[in-house]
mmCIF file of C-alpha atoms and ligand atoms in Angstrom:
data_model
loop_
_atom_site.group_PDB
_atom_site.id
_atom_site.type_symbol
_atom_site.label_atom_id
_atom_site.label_comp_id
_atom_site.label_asym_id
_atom_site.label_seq_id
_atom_site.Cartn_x
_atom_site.Cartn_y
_atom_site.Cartn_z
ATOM 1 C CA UNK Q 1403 -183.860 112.698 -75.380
ATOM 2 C CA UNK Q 1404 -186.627 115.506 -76.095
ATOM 3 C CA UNK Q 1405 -187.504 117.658 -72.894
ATOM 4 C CA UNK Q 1406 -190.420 116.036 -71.654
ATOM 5 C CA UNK Q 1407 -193.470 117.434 -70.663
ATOM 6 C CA UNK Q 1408 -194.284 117.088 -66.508
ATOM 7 C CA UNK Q 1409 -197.221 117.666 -65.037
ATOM 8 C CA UNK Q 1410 -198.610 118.102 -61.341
ATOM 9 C CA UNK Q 1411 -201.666 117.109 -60.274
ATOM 10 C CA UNK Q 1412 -202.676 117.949 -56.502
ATOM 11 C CA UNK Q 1413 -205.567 116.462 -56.552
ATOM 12 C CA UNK Q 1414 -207.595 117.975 -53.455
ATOM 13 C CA UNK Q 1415 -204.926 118.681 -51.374
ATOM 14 C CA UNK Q 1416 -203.687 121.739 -50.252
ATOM 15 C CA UNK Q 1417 -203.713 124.920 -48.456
ATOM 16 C CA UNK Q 1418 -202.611 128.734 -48.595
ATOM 17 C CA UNK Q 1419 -199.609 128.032 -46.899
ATOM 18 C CA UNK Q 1420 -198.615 124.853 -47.681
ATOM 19 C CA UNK Q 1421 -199.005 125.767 -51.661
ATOM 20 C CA UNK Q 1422 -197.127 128.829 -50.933
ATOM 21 C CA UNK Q 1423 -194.484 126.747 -49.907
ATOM 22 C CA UNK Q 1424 -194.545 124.167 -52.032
ATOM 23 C CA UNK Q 1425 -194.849 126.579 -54.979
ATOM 24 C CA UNK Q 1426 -191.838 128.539 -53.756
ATOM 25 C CA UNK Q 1427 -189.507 125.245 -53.623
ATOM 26 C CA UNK Q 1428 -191.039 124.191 -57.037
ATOM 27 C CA UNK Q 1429 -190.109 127.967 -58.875
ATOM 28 C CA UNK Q 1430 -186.491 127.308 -56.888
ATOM 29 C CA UNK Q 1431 -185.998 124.087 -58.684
ATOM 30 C CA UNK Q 1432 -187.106 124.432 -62.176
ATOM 31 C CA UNK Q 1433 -184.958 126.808 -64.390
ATOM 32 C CA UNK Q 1434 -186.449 129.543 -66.101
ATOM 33 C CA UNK Q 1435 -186.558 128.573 -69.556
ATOM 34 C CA UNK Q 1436 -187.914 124.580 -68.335
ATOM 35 C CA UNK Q 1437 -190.983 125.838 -70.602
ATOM 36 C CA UNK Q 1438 -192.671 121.799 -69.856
ATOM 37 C CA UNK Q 1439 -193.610 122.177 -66.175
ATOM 38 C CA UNK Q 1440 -197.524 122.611 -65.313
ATOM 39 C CA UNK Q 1441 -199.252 122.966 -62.169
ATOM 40 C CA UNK Q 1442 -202.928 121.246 -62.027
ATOM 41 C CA UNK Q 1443 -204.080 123.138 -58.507
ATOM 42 C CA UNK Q 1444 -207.284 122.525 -57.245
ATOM 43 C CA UNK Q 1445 -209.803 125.251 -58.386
ATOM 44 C CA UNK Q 1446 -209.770 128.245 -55.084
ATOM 45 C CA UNK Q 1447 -205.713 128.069 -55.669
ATOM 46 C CA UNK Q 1448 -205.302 128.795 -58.974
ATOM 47 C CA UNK Q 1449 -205.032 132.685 -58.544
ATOM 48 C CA UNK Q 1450 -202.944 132.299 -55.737
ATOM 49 C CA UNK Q 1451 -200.637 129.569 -57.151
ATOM 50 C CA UNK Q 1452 -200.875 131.400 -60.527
ATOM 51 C CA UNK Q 1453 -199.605 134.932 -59.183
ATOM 52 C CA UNK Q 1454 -196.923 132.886 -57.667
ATOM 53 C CA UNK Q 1455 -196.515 131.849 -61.427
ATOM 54 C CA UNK Q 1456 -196.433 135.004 -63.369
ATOM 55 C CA UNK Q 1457 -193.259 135.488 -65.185
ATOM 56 C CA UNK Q 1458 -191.969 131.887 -64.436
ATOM 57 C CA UNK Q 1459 -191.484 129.255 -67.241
ATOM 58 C CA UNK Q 1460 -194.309 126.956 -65.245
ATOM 59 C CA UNK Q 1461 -197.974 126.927 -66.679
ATOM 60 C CA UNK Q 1462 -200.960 127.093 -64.480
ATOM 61 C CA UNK Q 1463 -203.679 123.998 -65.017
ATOM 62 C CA UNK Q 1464 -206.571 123.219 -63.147
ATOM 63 C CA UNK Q 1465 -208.171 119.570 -62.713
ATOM 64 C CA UNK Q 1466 -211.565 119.688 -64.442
ATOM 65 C CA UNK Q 1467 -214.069 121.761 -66.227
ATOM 66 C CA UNK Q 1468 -217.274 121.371 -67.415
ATOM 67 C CA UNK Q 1469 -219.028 120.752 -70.417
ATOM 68 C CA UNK Q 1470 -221.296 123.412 -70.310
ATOM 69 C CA UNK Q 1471 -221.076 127.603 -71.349
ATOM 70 C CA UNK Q 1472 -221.716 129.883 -68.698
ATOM 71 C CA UNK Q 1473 -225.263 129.711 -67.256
ATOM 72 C CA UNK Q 1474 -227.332 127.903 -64.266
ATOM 73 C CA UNK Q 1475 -225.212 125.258 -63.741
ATOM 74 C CA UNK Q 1476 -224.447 125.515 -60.081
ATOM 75 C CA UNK Q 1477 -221.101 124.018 -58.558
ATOM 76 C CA UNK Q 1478 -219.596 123.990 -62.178
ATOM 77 C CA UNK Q 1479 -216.611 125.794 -63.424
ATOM 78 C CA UNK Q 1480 -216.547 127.323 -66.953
ATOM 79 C CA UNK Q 1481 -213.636 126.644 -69.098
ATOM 80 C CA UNK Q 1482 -213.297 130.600 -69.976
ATOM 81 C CA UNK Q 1483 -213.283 130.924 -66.567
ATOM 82 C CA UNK Q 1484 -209.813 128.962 -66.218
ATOM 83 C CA UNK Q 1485 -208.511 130.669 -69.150
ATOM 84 C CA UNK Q 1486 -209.476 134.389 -67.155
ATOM 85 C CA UNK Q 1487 -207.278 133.087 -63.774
ATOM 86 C CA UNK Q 1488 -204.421 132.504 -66.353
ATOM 87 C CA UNK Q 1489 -204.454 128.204 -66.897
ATOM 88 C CA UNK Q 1490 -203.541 126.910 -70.351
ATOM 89 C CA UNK Q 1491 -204.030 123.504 -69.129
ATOM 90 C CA UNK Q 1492 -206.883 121.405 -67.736
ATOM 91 C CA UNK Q 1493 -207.159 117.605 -67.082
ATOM 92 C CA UNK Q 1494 -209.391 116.002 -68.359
ATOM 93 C CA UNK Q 1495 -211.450 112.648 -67.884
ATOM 94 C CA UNK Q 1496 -209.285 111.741 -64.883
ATOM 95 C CA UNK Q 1497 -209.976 107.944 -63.516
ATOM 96 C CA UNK Q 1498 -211.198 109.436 -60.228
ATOM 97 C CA UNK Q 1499 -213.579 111.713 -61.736
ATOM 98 C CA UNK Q 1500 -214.842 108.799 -63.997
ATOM 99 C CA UNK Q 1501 -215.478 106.626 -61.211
ATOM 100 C CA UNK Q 1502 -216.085 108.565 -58.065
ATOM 101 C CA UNK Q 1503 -218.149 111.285 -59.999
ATOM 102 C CA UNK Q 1504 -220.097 108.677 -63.002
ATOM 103 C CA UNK Q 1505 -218.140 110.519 -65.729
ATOM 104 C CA UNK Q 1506 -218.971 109.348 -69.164
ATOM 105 C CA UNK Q 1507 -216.957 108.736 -72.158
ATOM 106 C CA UNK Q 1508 -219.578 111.425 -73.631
ATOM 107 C CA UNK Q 1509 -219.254 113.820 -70.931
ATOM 108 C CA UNK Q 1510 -215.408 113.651 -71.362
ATOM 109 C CA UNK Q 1511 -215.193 114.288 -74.964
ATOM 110 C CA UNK Q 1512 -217.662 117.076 -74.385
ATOM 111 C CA UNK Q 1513 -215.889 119.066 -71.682
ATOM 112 C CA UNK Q 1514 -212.849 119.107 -74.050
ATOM 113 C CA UNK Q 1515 -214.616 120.215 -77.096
ATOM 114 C CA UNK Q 1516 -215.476 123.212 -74.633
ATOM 115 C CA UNK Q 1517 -212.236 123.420 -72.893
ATOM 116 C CA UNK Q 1518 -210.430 123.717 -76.707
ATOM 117 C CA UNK Q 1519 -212.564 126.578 -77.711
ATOM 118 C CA UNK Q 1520 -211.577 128.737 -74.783
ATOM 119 C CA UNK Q 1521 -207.798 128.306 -75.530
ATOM 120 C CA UNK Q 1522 -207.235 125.442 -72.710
ATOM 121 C CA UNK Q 1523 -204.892 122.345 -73.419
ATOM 122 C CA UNK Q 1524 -206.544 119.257 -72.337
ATOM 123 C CA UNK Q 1525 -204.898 116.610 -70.676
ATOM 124 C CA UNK Q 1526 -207.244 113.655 -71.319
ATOM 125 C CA UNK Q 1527 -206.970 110.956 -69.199
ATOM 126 C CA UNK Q 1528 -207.343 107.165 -70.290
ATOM 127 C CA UNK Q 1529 -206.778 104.245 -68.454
ATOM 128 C CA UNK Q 1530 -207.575 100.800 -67.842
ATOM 129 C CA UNK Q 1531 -209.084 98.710 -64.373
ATOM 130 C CA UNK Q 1532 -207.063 96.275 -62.522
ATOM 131 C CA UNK Q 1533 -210.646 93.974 -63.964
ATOM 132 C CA UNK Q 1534 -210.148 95.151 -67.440
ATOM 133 C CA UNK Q 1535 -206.370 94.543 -67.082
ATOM 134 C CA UNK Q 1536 -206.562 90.750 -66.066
ATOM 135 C CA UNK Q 1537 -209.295 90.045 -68.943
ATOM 136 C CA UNK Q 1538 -207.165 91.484 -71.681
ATOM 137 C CA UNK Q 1539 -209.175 94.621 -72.286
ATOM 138 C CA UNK Q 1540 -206.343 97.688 -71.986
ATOM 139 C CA UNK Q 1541 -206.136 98.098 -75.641
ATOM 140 C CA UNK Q 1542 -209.896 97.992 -76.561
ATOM 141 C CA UNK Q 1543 -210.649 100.329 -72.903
ATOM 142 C CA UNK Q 1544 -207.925 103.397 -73.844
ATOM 143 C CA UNK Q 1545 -209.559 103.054 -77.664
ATOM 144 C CA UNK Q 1546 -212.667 103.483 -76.324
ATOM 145 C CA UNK Q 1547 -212.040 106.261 -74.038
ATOM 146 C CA UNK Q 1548 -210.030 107.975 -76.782
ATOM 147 C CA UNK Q 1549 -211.695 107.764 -79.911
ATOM 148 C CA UNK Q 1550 -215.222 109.358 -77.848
ATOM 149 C CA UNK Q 1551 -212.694 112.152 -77.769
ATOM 150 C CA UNK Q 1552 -211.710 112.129 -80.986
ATOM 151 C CA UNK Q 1553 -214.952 111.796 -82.847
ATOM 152 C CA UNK Q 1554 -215.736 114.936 -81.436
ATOM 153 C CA UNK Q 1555 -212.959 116.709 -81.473
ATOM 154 C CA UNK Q 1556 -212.500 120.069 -83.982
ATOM 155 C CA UNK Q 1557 -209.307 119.366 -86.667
ATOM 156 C CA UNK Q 1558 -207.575 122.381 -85.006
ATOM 157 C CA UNK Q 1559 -207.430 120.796 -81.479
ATOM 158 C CA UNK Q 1560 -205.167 118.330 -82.719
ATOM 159 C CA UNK Q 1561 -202.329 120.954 -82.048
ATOM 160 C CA UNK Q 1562 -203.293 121.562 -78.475
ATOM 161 C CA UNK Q 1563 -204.378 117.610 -77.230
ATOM 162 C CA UNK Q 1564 -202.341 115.939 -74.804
ATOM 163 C CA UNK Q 1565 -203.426 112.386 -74.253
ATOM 164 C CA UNK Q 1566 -202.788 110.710 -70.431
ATOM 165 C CA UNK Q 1567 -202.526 106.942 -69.976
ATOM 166 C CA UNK Q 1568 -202.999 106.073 -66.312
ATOM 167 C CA UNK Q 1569 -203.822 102.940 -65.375
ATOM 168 C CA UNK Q 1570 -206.106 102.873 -62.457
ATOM 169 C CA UNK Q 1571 -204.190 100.379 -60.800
ATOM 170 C CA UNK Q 1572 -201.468 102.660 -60.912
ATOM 171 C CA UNK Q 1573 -202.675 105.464 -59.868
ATOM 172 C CA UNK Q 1574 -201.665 106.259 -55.988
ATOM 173 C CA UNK Q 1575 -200.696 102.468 -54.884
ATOM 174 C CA UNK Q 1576 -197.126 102.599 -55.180
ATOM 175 C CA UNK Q 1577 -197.763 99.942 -58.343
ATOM 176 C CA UNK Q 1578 -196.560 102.056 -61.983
ATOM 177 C CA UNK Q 1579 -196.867 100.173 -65.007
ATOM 178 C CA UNK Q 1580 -193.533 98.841 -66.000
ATOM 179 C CA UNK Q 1581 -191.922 100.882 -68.688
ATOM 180 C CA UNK Q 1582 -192.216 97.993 -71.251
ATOM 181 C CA UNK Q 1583 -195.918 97.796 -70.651
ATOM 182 C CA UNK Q 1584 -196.578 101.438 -70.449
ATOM 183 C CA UNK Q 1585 -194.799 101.887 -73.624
ATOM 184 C CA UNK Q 1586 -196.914 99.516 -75.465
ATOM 185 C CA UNK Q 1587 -200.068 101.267 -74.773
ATOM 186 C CA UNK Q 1588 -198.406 104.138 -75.773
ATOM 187 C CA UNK Q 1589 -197.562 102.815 -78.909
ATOM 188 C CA UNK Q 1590 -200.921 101.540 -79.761
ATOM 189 C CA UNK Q 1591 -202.469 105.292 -79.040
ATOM 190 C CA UNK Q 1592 -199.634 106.722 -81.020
ATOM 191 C CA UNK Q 1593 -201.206 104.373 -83.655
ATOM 192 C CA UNK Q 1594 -204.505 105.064 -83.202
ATOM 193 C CA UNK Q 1595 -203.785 109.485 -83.423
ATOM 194 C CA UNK Q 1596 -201.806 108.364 -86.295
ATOM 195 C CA UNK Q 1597 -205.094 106.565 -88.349
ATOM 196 C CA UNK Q 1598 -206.904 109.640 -87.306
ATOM 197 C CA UNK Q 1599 -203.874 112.607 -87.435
ATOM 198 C CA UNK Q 1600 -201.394 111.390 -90.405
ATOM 199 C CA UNK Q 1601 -198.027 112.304 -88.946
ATOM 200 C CA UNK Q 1602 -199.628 115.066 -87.055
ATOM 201 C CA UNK Q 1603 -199.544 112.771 -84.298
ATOM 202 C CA UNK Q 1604 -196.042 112.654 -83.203
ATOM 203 C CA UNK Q 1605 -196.688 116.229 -82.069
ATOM 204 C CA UNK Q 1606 -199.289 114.943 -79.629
ATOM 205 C CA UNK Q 1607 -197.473 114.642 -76.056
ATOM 206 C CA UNK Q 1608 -198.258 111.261 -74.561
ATOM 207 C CA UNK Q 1609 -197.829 111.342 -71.059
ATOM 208 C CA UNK Q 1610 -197.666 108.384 -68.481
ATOM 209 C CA UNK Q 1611 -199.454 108.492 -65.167
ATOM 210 C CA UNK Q 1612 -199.333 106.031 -62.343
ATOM 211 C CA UNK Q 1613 -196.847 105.998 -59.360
ATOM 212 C CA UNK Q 1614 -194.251 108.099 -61.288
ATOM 213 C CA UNK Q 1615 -191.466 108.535 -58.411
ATOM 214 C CA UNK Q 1616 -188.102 109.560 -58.837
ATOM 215 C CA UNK Q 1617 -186.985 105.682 -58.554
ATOM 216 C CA UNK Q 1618 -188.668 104.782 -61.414
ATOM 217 C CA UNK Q 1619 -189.435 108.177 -63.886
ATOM 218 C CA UNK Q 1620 -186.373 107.716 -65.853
ATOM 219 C CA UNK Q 1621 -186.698 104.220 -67.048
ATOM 220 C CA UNK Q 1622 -190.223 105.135 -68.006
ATOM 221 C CA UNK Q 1623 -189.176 108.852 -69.916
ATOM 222 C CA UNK Q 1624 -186.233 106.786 -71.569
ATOM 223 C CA UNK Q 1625 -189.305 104.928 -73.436
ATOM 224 C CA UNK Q 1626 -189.738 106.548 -77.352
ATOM 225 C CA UNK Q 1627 -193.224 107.205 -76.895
ATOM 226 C CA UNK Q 1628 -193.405 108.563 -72.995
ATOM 227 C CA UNK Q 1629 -192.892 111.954 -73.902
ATOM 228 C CA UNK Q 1630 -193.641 113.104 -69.823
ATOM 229 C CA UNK Q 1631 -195.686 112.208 -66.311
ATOM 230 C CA UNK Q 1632 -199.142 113.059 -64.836
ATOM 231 C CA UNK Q 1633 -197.868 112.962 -61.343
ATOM 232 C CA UNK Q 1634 -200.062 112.428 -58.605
ATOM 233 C CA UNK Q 1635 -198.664 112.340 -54.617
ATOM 234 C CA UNK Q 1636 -195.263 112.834 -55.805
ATOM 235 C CA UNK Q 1637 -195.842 116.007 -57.007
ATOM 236 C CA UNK Q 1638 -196.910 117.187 -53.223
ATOM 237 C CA UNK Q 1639 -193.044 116.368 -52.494
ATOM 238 C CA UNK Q 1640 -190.895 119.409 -54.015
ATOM 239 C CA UNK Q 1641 -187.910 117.491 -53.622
ATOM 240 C CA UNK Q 1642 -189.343 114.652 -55.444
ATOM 241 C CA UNK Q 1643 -191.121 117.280 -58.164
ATOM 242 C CA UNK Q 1644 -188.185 118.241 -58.791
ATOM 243 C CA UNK Q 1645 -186.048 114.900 -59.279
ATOM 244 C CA UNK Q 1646 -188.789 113.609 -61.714
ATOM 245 C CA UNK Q 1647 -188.478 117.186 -63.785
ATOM 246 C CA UNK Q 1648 -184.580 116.142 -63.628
ATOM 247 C CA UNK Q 1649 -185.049 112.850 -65.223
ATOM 248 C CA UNK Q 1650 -187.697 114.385 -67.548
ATOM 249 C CA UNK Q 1651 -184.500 116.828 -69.131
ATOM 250 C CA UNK Q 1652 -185.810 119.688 -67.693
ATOM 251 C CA UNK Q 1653 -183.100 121.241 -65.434
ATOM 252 C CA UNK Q 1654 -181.055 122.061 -68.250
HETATM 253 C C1 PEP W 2537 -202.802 110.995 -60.861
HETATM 254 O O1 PEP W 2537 -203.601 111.260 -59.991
HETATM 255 O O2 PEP W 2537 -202.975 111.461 -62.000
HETATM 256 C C2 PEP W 2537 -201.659 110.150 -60.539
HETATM 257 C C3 PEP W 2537 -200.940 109.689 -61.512
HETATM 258 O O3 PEP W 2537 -201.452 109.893 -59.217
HETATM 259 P P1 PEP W 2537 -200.164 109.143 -58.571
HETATM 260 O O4 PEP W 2537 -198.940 109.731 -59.207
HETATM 261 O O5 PEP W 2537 -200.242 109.449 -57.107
HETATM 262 O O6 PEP W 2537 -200.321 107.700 -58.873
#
């Protein structure tokens, strides 16, 4: 199996201590040449959680960025700004940000364009509704999302995109996709990258997001085109961090 890639995402959660700690256990767990791991730490941690990180094999990521240069745009962080506290990730498009905070398709493809050109790797985020589940729409919703990315997208960002399925339903209910049904969105974006990449696109890491627990991550990573996790509240659990890392390949 190829070493997958894992990401954390701590949402707003958090604290000095409790991410000192948690960072600690995390650096204690994953070996030093893991070279997959990522931290996505919400934005007045990263230099904190990032010293913690210097000289470790785990990458520094933050959750968002915006779509705009440096300027009057208070409350928004600057994607050069990210690069400057030492991330070389940033997620991207996440289904709470689209529907707690009215992101558009646009405004996704937008902040990644920007995100690209300061060095970042985005982790976009696509995903389906419970709704657009039931009527049949998963394929047509993750195209959508996707290809607003795409058709803006620079040729040389290929090398650096990471794509994200999370279903929505999946994400923090205790409900992941199964592994069949994950992989077969997974296939269909592999498609998809492939119509617009040529074989370029088996380079592009597709990772799955959704309840990933230790229970359940290595049925899903034993899927061909699951190539890693987004993990949500299970990556606020070291211990359970660290077992998902361990079914990803990582400890060795
Ligand atoms: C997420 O927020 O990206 C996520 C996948 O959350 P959870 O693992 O908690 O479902």
């Amino acid at each position: 199996m190829r070493k997958k890639l894992i990401a954390a995402n701590w949402k707003m959660n958090g604290g000095l201590v409790a991410n000192r700690d948690l960072t600690q256990a995390i650096l204690k767990g994953v070996p030093e040449n893991a070279s997959s791991v990522v931290l996505c730490v919400p934005f007045p941690y990263l230099a904190q959680v990032g010293a913690m990180l210097q000289g470790s094999s785990i990458a520094l990521g933050a959750q968002n960025s915006s779509e705009y240069g440096s300027g009057a745009y208070t409350g928004e962080v600057e994607a050069g700004m990210l690069v400057e506290l030492g991330c070389s990730y940033v997620i991207l498009g996440h289904s709470e940000r689209r529907v707690l905070f009215g992101e558009t398709d646009d405004q996704v493809a937008a902040k990644v364009v920007k995100a690209l050109a300061a060095g970042l790797r985005p982790i976009v985020c696509v995903g389906e509704s419970e709704l657009e589940r039931a009527g049949g729409k998963t394929k047509e919703v993750v195209e959508r999302q996707l290809e607003a990315v795409l058709d803006v997208m620079p040729d040389v960002g290929r090398a650096s995109l990471i794509v994200a399925y999370e279903p929505v339903w999946a994400i923090g209910t205790g409900r992941s996709a199964s592994p069949e049904d994950a992989q077969e969105v997974h296939l269909h974006i592999r498609g998809l990258l492939q119509r617009r990449f040529g074989t370029d696109a088996r380079g592009v890491p597709l990772l799955y997001g959704g309840s990933v627990k230790p229970a359940n991550a290595s049925a899903l990573f034993a899927k061909p085109d699951i190539d890693g996790g987004l993990i949500g509240g299970a990556s606020l659990v070291a211990g359970d961090f660290l077992a998902i890392c361990a079914a990803g390949d990582l400890m060795n």
